[in-house]
């Protein structure tokens, strides 16, 4: 592992914060569903001299000189991600999932056009048209919701699409645990003359690893982040049918972004290469097994699982109903116990986003460090002990010691 000698010698406070974060990650349980830990090869790529280079444009067609090697790495990233997902076209320049989604809107919509997207409290993402975002001020977002059993009623969705006549129909989520019917969703979009788009940010790695079905054959445009289950650097990407390729590329640059971050593109190429290896399929499968094991243990302990069950890498738990603990309390107490996760709004949550009724628990990062079913049982019991603690600091620091011991057996970086 890098010892960061130059940083230590040149900037003490920055180095100390970095050491602190390294220790926090090694000694704690990371259960934020959108996080993961990258390989040392990805870290090497992120810390490389490609951060020095400006490369507006695309391979073979850039605005500045000196592009011999930027063209090599961007082409490598594009070829690998197309192979990984069987996509017709890929753009690897989006700096994040939010900018990937913004570019997809810019490529397909005019101001005032209607978009159907999933409601935030039902699992959708802020960038899917939440009123506080810029796209929601420019386009007209209509939100659809899940049913009481956690599923999506596609007949209802079709009726809504016929009524609202969207230009774009957006599937995908950031806090939803059930499998979508991609074929049905895309066929509804086709029926009403809408462009179909899927934001697969959360489950991109599960799809790459063949643990979950792929939306890519069905949707016109698919966006993703590269740092969640896909286990790459922070960033975004867009896949699309050839018919949308030019519009997507123009929308990313110069539409919504300037120079791409080439160090990040190198790291994406490395991560896509890793995801093409057989080990990654084993990882993706283990993530599903671990999520089910965690769910089973929580059910045994009497917890209320939101959306009925999990079919991916995360669980939503109603902590208010299960233990009379709010999401905010749960997150704070678990932080003291060395367990990171996030408070989360639940469908039509009466409590609001700052202190909602539940938590979201994800297993991608703990699976990366090698934890399996027995550790999932332990994790559920440690979380339960923290939620039963009433916030008592002594109890929580006792749990923290157990967390640290567990983590020691599963080092992230050697
Ligand atoms: N912040 C991410 C998540 O936690 O789902 C999405 O952007």
PDB file of C-alpha atoms in Angstrom, residues 118-327:
ATOM      1  CA  UNK A 118     -39.573   7.399  -9.855  1.00  0.00           C
ATOM      2  CA  UNK A 119     -40.572   9.340  -6.741  1.00  0.00           C
ATOM      3  CA  UNK A 120     -37.646   9.961  -4.352  1.00  0.00           C
ATOM      4  CA  UNK A 121     -39.306   8.504  -1.260  1.00  0.00           C
ATOM      5  CA  UNK A 122     -40.196   5.385  -3.270  1.00  0.00           C
ATOM      6  CA  UNK A 123     -36.567   4.796  -4.207  1.00  0.00           C
ATOM      7  CA  UNK A 124     -35.910   7.260  -7.059  1.00  0.00           C
ATOM      8  CA  UNK A 125     -32.896   9.577  -7.145  1.00  0.00           C
ATOM      9  CA  UNK A 126     -32.688  13.362  -6.675  1.00  0.00           C
ATOM     10  CA  UNK A 127     -31.612  13.709 -10.321  1.00  0.00           C
ATOM     11  CA  UNK A 128     -34.784  11.945 -11.467  1.00  0.00           C
ATOM     12  CA  UNK A 129     -36.721  15.175 -11.160  1.00  0.00           C
ATOM     13  CA  UNK A 130     -36.816  16.127  -7.508  1.00  0.00           C
ATOM     14  CA  UNK A 131     -38.152  19.705  -7.339  1.00  0.00           C
ATOM     15  CA  UNK A 132     -34.945  21.056  -5.727  1.00  0.00           C
ATOM     16  CA  UNK A 133     -32.854  20.173  -8.814  1.00  0.00           C
ATOM     17  CA  UNK A 134     -32.150  22.266 -11.918  1.00  0.00           C
ATOM     18  CA  UNK A 135     -33.564  19.688 -14.390  1.00  0.00           C
ATOM     19  CA  UNK A 136     -36.894  19.867 -12.528  1.00  0.00           C
ATOM     20  CA  UNK A 137     -36.971  23.612 -13.197  1.00  0.00           C
ATOM     21  CA  UNK A 138     -36.313  23.087 -16.919  1.00  0.00           C
ATOM     22  CA  UNK A 139     -38.359  19.972 -17.672  1.00  0.00           C
ATOM     23  CA  UNK A 140     -41.725  18.756 -16.387  1.00  0.00           C
ATOM     24  CA  UNK A 141     -41.159  15.683 -14.208  1.00  0.00           C
ATOM     25  CA  UNK A 142     -44.106  13.482 -13.260  1.00  0.00           C
ATOM     26  CA  UNK A 143     -43.319  10.970 -10.528  1.00  0.00           C
ATOM     27  CA  UNK A 144     -44.549   7.389 -10.291  1.00  0.00           C
ATOM     28  CA  UNK A 145     -44.623   5.359  -7.099  1.00  0.00           C
ATOM     29  CA  UNK A 146     -44.336   1.777  -5.899  1.00  0.00           C
ATOM     30  CA  UNK A 147     -47.260  -0.254  -4.561  1.00  0.00           C
ATOM     31  CA  UNK A 148     -47.777  -1.282  -0.923  1.00  0.00           C
ATOM     32  CA  UNK A 149     -46.125  -4.664  -1.631  1.00  0.00           C
ATOM     33  CA  UNK A 150     -43.013  -2.901  -2.986  1.00  0.00           C
ATOM     34  CA  UNK A 151     -43.593  -3.704  -6.660  1.00  0.00           C
ATOM     35  CA  UNK A 152     -44.329  -1.364  -9.559  1.00  0.00           C
ATOM     36  CA  UNK A 153     -47.781  -1.731 -11.123  1.00  0.00           C
ATOM     37  CA  UNK A 154     -46.944  -1.613 -14.842  1.00  0.00           C
ATOM     38  CA  UNK A 155     -50.608  -1.297 -15.898  1.00  0.00           C
ATOM     39  CA  UNK A 156     -50.865   1.823 -13.752  1.00  0.00           C
ATOM     40  CA  UNK A 157     -47.562   3.089 -15.166  1.00  0.00           C
ATOM     41  CA  UNK A 158     -48.853   2.552 -18.705  1.00  0.00           C
ATOM     42  CA  UNK A 159     -52.057   4.467 -17.925  1.00  0.00           C
ATOM     43  CA  UNK A 160     -49.971   7.317 -16.465  1.00  0.00           C
ATOM     44  CA  UNK A 161     -47.712   7.347 -19.537  1.00  0.00           C
ATOM     45  CA  UNK A 162     -50.738   7.479 -21.863  1.00  0.00           C
ATOM     46  CA  UNK A 163     -52.155  10.393 -19.867  1.00  0.00           C
ATOM     47  CA  UNK A 164     -48.935  12.425 -19.469  1.00  0.00           C
ATOM     48  CA  UNK A 165     -47.360  11.679 -22.889  1.00  0.00           C
ATOM     49  CA  UNK A 166     -43.721  11.886 -21.707  1.00  0.00           C
ATOM     50  CA  UNK A 167     -40.850  12.503 -24.100  1.00  0.00           C
ATOM     51  CA  UNK A 168     -38.632  10.396 -21.821  1.00  0.00           C
ATOM     52  CA  UNK A 169     -39.481   7.512 -19.477  1.00  0.00           C
ATOM     53  CA  UNK A 170     -36.898   7.026 -16.780  1.00  0.00           C
ATOM     54  CA  UNK A 171     -36.390   3.783 -14.840  1.00  0.00           C
ATOM     55  CA  UNK A 172     -33.839   3.279 -12.084  1.00  0.00           C
ATOM     56  CA  UNK A 173     -33.350   4.102  -8.448  1.00  0.00           C
ATOM     57  CA  UNK A 174     -31.016   4.785  -5.577  1.00  0.00           C
ATOM     58  CA  UNK A 175     -33.001   3.258  -2.705  1.00  0.00           C
ATOM     59  CA  UNK A 176     -35.149   0.493  -4.137  1.00  0.00           C
ATOM     60  CA  UNK A 177     -34.619  -3.210  -3.616  1.00  0.00           C
ATOM     61  CA  UNK A 178     -36.745  -4.994  -6.215  1.00  0.00           C
ATOM     62  CA  UNK A 179     -35.989  -6.147  -9.739  1.00  0.00           C
ATOM     63  CA  UNK A 180     -37.577  -4.051 -12.516  1.00  0.00           C
ATOM     64  CA  UNK A 181     -39.342  -5.556 -15.541  1.00  0.00           C
ATOM     65  CA  UNK A 182     -37.127  -3.903 -18.164  1.00  0.00           C
ATOM     66  CA  UNK A 183     -38.907  -5.389 -21.150  1.00  0.00           C
ATOM     67  CA  UNK A 184     -42.316  -4.168 -19.955  1.00  0.00           C
ATOM     68  CA  UNK A 185     -41.002  -0.724 -19.026  1.00  0.00           C
ATOM     69  CA  UNK A 186     -39.335  -0.201 -22.402  1.00  0.00           C
ATOM     70  CA  UNK A 187     -42.384  -1.497 -24.266  1.00  0.00           C
ATOM     71  CA  UNK A 188     -44.608   1.052 -22.483  1.00  0.00           C
ATOM     72  CA  UNK A 189     -42.173   3.803 -23.515  1.00  0.00           C
ATOM     73  CA  UNK A 190     -42.323   2.570 -27.111  1.00  0.00           C
ATOM     74  CA  UNK A 191     -46.118   2.432 -27.048  1.00  0.00           C
ATOM     75  CA  UNK A 192     -46.406   6.099 -26.002  1.00  0.00           C
ATOM     76  CA  UNK A 193     -43.590   7.274 -28.300  1.00  0.00           C
ATOM     77  CA  UNK A 194     -41.186   8.063 -25.435  1.00  0.00           C
ATOM     78  CA  UNK A 195     -37.427   7.528 -25.310  1.00  0.00           C
ATOM     79  CA  UNK A 196     -36.565   4.910 -22.666  1.00  0.00           C
ATOM     80  CA  UNK A 197     -33.784   5.558 -20.154  1.00  0.00           C
ATOM     81  CA  UNK A 198     -32.509   3.469 -17.257  1.00  0.00           C
ATOM     82  CA  UNK A 199     -30.260   4.780 -14.476  1.00  0.00           C
ATOM     83  CA  UNK A 200     -28.498   1.593 -13.350  1.00  0.00           C
ATOM     84  CA  UNK A 201     -25.997   3.380 -11.089  1.00  0.00           C
ATOM     85  CA  UNK A 202     -26.615   1.218  -8.041  1.00  0.00           C
ATOM     86  CA  UNK A 203     -26.656  -2.157  -9.759  1.00  0.00           C
ATOM     87  CA  UNK A 204     -24.151  -1.654 -12.614  1.00  0.00           C
ATOM     88  CA  UNK A 205     -21.673  -4.052 -10.992  1.00  0.00           C
ATOM     89  CA  UNK A 206     -24.330  -6.688 -10.402  1.00  0.00           C
ATOM     90  CA  UNK A 207     -25.265  -6.458 -14.078  1.00  0.00           C
ATOM     91  CA  UNK A 208     -21.635  -6.492 -15.240  1.00  0.00           C
ATOM     92  CA  UNK A 209     -21.062  -9.564 -13.061  1.00  0.00           C
ATOM     93  CA  UNK A 210     -24.170 -11.276 -14.511  1.00  0.00           C
ATOM     94  CA  UNK A 211     -25.798 -11.553 -11.087  1.00  0.00           C
ATOM     95  CA  UNK A 212     -28.765  -9.449 -12.260  1.00  0.00           C
ATOM     96  CA  UNK A 213     -30.417  -9.140 -15.690  1.00  0.00           C
ATOM     97  CA  UNK A 214     -29.283  -6.345 -17.981  1.00  0.00           C
ATOM     98  CA  UNK A 215     -31.418  -3.390 -19.073  1.00  0.00           C
ATOM     99  CA  UNK A 216     -28.989  -2.572 -21.916  1.00  0.00           C
ATOM    100  CA  UNK A 217     -30.759  -4.566 -24.680  1.00  0.00           C
ATOM    101  CA  UNK A 218     -34.100  -2.921 -23.882  1.00  0.00           C
ATOM    102  CA  UNK A 219     -33.386   0.763 -23.235  1.00  0.00           C
ATOM    103  CA  UNK A 220     -32.401   3.539 -25.649  1.00  0.00           C
ATOM    104  CA  UNK A 221     -30.106   5.111 -23.042  1.00  0.00           C
ATOM    105  CA  UNK A 222     -28.560   3.651 -19.877  1.00  0.00           C
ATOM    106  CA  UNK A 223     -26.620   5.775 -17.381  1.00  0.00           C
ATOM    107  CA  UNK A 224     -24.526   4.603 -14.446  1.00  0.00           C
ATOM    108  CA  UNK A 225     -21.927   5.581 -11.918  1.00  0.00           C
ATOM    109  CA  UNK A 226     -18.663   3.700 -11.866  1.00  0.00           C
ATOM    110  CA  UNK A 227     -17.974   3.639  -8.124  1.00  0.00           C
ATOM    111  CA  UNK A 228     -20.849   1.720  -6.586  1.00  0.00           C
ATOM    112  CA  UNK A 229     -21.237  -2.038  -7.163  1.00  0.00           C
ATOM    113  CA  UNK A 230     -19.035  -1.624 -10.264  1.00  0.00           C
ATOM    114  CA  UNK A 231     -16.124  -0.915  -7.878  1.00  0.00           C
ATOM    115  CA  UNK A 232     -14.349   1.698  -9.979  1.00  0.00           C
ATOM    116  CA  UNK A 233     -13.352   5.313  -9.347  1.00  0.00           C
ATOM    117  CA  UNK A 234     -15.975   7.959  -8.665  1.00  0.00           C
ATOM    118  CA  UNK A 235     -17.537   8.893 -11.982  1.00  0.00           C
ATOM    119  CA  UNK A 236     -20.309   8.322 -14.481  1.00  0.00           C
ATOM    120  CA  UNK A 237     -20.895   6.739 -17.864  1.00  0.00           C
ATOM    121  CA  UNK A 238     -23.559   6.615 -20.553  1.00  0.00           C
ATOM    122  CA  UNK A 239     -24.392   3.671 -22.801  1.00  0.00           C
ATOM    123  CA  UNK A 240     -26.810   4.057 -25.690  1.00  0.00           C
ATOM    124  CA  UNK A 241     -28.084   2.718 -28.963  1.00  0.00           C
ATOM    125  CA  UNK A 242     -26.117   3.924 -31.982  1.00  0.00           C
ATOM    126  CA  UNK A 243     -29.034   6.198 -32.978  1.00  0.00           C
ATOM    127  CA  UNK A 244     -28.385   8.365 -29.863  1.00  0.00           C
ATOM    128  CA  UNK A 245     -24.563   8.263 -29.979  1.00  0.00           C
ATOM    129  CA  UNK A 246     -23.938  11.646 -31.588  1.00  0.00           C
ATOM    130  CA  UNK A 247     -26.512  13.466 -29.454  1.00  0.00           C
ATOM    131  CA  UNK A 248     -25.124  11.919 -26.249  1.00  0.00           C
ATOM    132  CA  UNK A 249     -21.501  12.768 -27.078  1.00  0.00           C
ATOM    133  CA  UNK A 250     -22.429  16.364 -27.955  1.00  0.00           C
ATOM    134  CA  UNK A 251     -24.488  16.697 -24.784  1.00  0.00           C
ATOM    135  CA  UNK A 252     -21.615  15.513 -22.548  1.00  0.00           C
ATOM    136  CA  UNK A 253     -19.046  17.740 -24.291  1.00  0.00           C
ATOM    137  CA  UNK A 254     -19.528  20.602 -24.969  1.00  0.00           C
ATOM    138  CA  UNK A 255     -23.134  20.443 -23.690  1.00  0.00           C
ATOM    139  CA  UNK A 256     -22.730  20.063 -19.945  1.00  0.00           C
ATOM    140  CA  UNK A 257     -19.003  19.442 -19.308  1.00  0.00           C
ATOM    141  CA  UNK A 258     -15.609  20.857 -20.207  1.00  0.00           C
ATOM    142  CA  UNK A 259     -12.376  18.872 -20.152  1.00  0.00           C
ATOM    143  CA  UNK A 260     -12.730  15.235 -19.111  1.00  0.00           C
ATOM    144  CA  UNK A 261     -10.780  14.042 -16.065  1.00  0.00           C
ATOM    145  CA  UNK A 262      -8.288  11.741 -17.725  1.00  0.00           C
ATOM    146  CA  UNK A 263      -6.904  10.237 -14.495  1.00  0.00           C
ATOM    147  CA  UNK A 264     -10.452   9.161 -13.742  1.00  0.00           C
ATOM    148  CA  UNK A 265     -10.835   7.748 -17.256  1.00  0.00           C
ATOM    149  CA  UNK A 266      -7.631   5.720 -16.774  1.00  0.00           C
ATOM    150  CA  UNK A 267      -9.053   4.406 -13.499  1.00  0.00           C
ATOM    151  CA  UNK A 268     -12.356   3.579 -15.216  1.00  0.00           C
ATOM    152  CA  UNK A 269     -10.467   1.593 -17.883  1.00  0.00           C
ATOM    153  CA  UNK A 270      -8.668  -0.341 -15.124  1.00  0.00           C
ATOM    154  CA  UNK A 271     -11.909  -1.024 -13.221  1.00  0.00           C
ATOM    155  CA  UNK A 272     -13.741  -2.156 -16.377  1.00  0.00           C
ATOM    156  CA  UNK A 273     -10.825  -4.518 -17.053  1.00  0.00           C
ATOM    157  CA  UNK A 274     -11.211  -5.936 -13.536  1.00  0.00           C
ATOM    158  CA  UNK A 275     -14.977  -6.323 -13.992  1.00  0.00           C
ATOM    159  CA  UNK A 276     -14.376  -8.369 -17.152  1.00  0.00           C
ATOM    160  CA  UNK A 277     -12.484 -11.007 -15.140  1.00  0.00           C
ATOM    161  CA  UNK A 278     -14.176 -14.180 -13.818  1.00  0.00           C
ATOM    162  CA  UNK A 279     -13.478 -13.140 -10.178  1.00  0.00           C
ATOM    163  CA  UNK A 280     -15.845 -10.225 -10.627  1.00  0.00           C
ATOM    164  CA  UNK A 281     -18.727 -12.597 -11.421  1.00  0.00           C
ATOM    165  CA  UNK A 282     -18.027 -14.412  -8.172  1.00  0.00           C
ATOM    166  CA  UNK A 283     -18.046 -11.056  -6.352  1.00  0.00           C
ATOM    167  CA  UNK A 284     -21.393  -9.965  -7.850  1.00  0.00           C
ATOM    168  CA  UNK A 285     -22.987 -13.313  -6.951  1.00  0.00           C
ATOM    169  CA  UNK A 286     -21.648 -13.094  -3.390  1.00  0.00           C
ATOM    170  CA  UNK A 287     -23.143  -9.592  -3.012  1.00  0.00           C
ATOM    171  CA  UNK A 288     -26.612 -11.053  -3.701  1.00  0.00           C
ATOM    172  CA  UNK A 289     -26.030 -13.980  -1.328  1.00  0.00           C
ATOM    173  CA  UNK A 290     -24.823 -11.611   1.391  1.00  0.00           C
ATOM    174  CA  UNK A 291     -27.777  -9.244   1.007  1.00  0.00           C
ATOM    175  CA  UNK A 292     -30.209 -12.166   1.349  1.00  0.00           C
ATOM    176  CA  UNK A 293     -28.321 -13.480   4.397  1.00  0.00           C
ATOM    177  CA  UNK A 294     -28.483 -10.056   6.036  1.00  0.00           C
ATOM    178  CA  UNK A 295     -32.192  -9.810   5.268  1.00  0.00           C
ATOM    179  CA  UNK A 296     -32.821 -13.267   6.745  1.00  0.00           C
ATOM    180  CA  UNK A 297     -31.071 -12.324   9.976  1.00  0.00           C
ATOM    181  CA  UNK A 298     -32.939  -9.014  10.284  1.00  0.00           C
ATOM    182  CA  UNK A 299     -36.246 -10.825   9.709  1.00  0.00           C
ATOM    183  CA  UNK A 300     -35.298 -13.302  12.460  1.00  0.00           C
ATOM    184  CA  UNK A 301     -34.634 -10.346  14.763  1.00  0.00           C
ATOM    185  CA  UNK A 302     -38.118  -9.011  13.984  1.00  0.00           C
ATOM    186  CA  UNK A 303     -37.251  -6.092  11.690  1.00  0.00           C
ATOM    187  CA  UNK A 304     -39.637  -4.590   9.167  1.00  0.00           C
ATOM    188  CA  UNK A 305     -38.082  -4.834   5.683  1.00  0.00           C
ATOM    189  CA  UNK A 306     -39.347  -2.122   3.313  1.00  0.00           C
ATOM    190  CA  UNK A 307     -40.492  -3.072  -0.257  1.00  0.00           C
ATOM    191  CA  UNK A 308     -41.177  -6.610   1.012  1.00  0.00           C
ATOM    192  CA  UNK A 309     -37.732  -8.059   0.330  1.00  0.00           C
ATOM    193  CA  UNK A 310     -34.419  -7.419  -1.382  1.00  0.00           C
ATOM    194  CA  UNK A 311     -33.513  -8.602  -4.850  1.00  0.00           C
ATOM    195  CA  UNK A 312     -30.270  -6.638  -5.090  1.00  0.00           C
ATOM    196  CA  UNK A 313     -27.400  -5.413  -2.899  1.00  0.00           C
ATOM    197  CA  UNK A 314     -29.312  -3.341  -0.336  1.00  0.00           C
ATOM    198  CA  UNK A 315     -32.041  -3.413   2.287  1.00  0.00           C
ATOM    199  CA  UNK A 316     -34.353  -0.674   3.467  1.00  0.00           C
ATOM    200  CA  UNK A 317     -35.365  -1.079   7.099  1.00  0.00           C
ATOM    201  CA  UNK A 318     -38.116   0.720   8.963  1.00  0.00           C
ATOM    202  CA  UNK A 319     -36.323   1.419  12.246  1.00  0.00           C
ATOM    203  CA  UNK A 320     -39.207   3.408  13.719  1.00  0.00           C
ATOM    204  CA  UNK A 321     -41.644   0.517  13.355  1.00  0.00           C
ATOM    205  CA  UNK A 322     -39.036  -2.113  14.254  1.00  0.00           C
ATOM    206  CA  UNK A 323     -37.295  -0.512  17.271  1.00  0.00           C
ATOM    207  CA  UNK A 324     -38.882   2.919  17.763  1.00  0.00           C
ATOM    208  CA  UNK A 325     -35.578   4.510  16.681  1.00  0.00           C
ATOM    209  CA  UNK A 326     -35.533   7.205  13.977  1.00  0.00           C
ATOM    210  CA  UNK A 327     -33.247   7.017  10.957  1.00  0.00           C
TER     211      UNK A 327
END
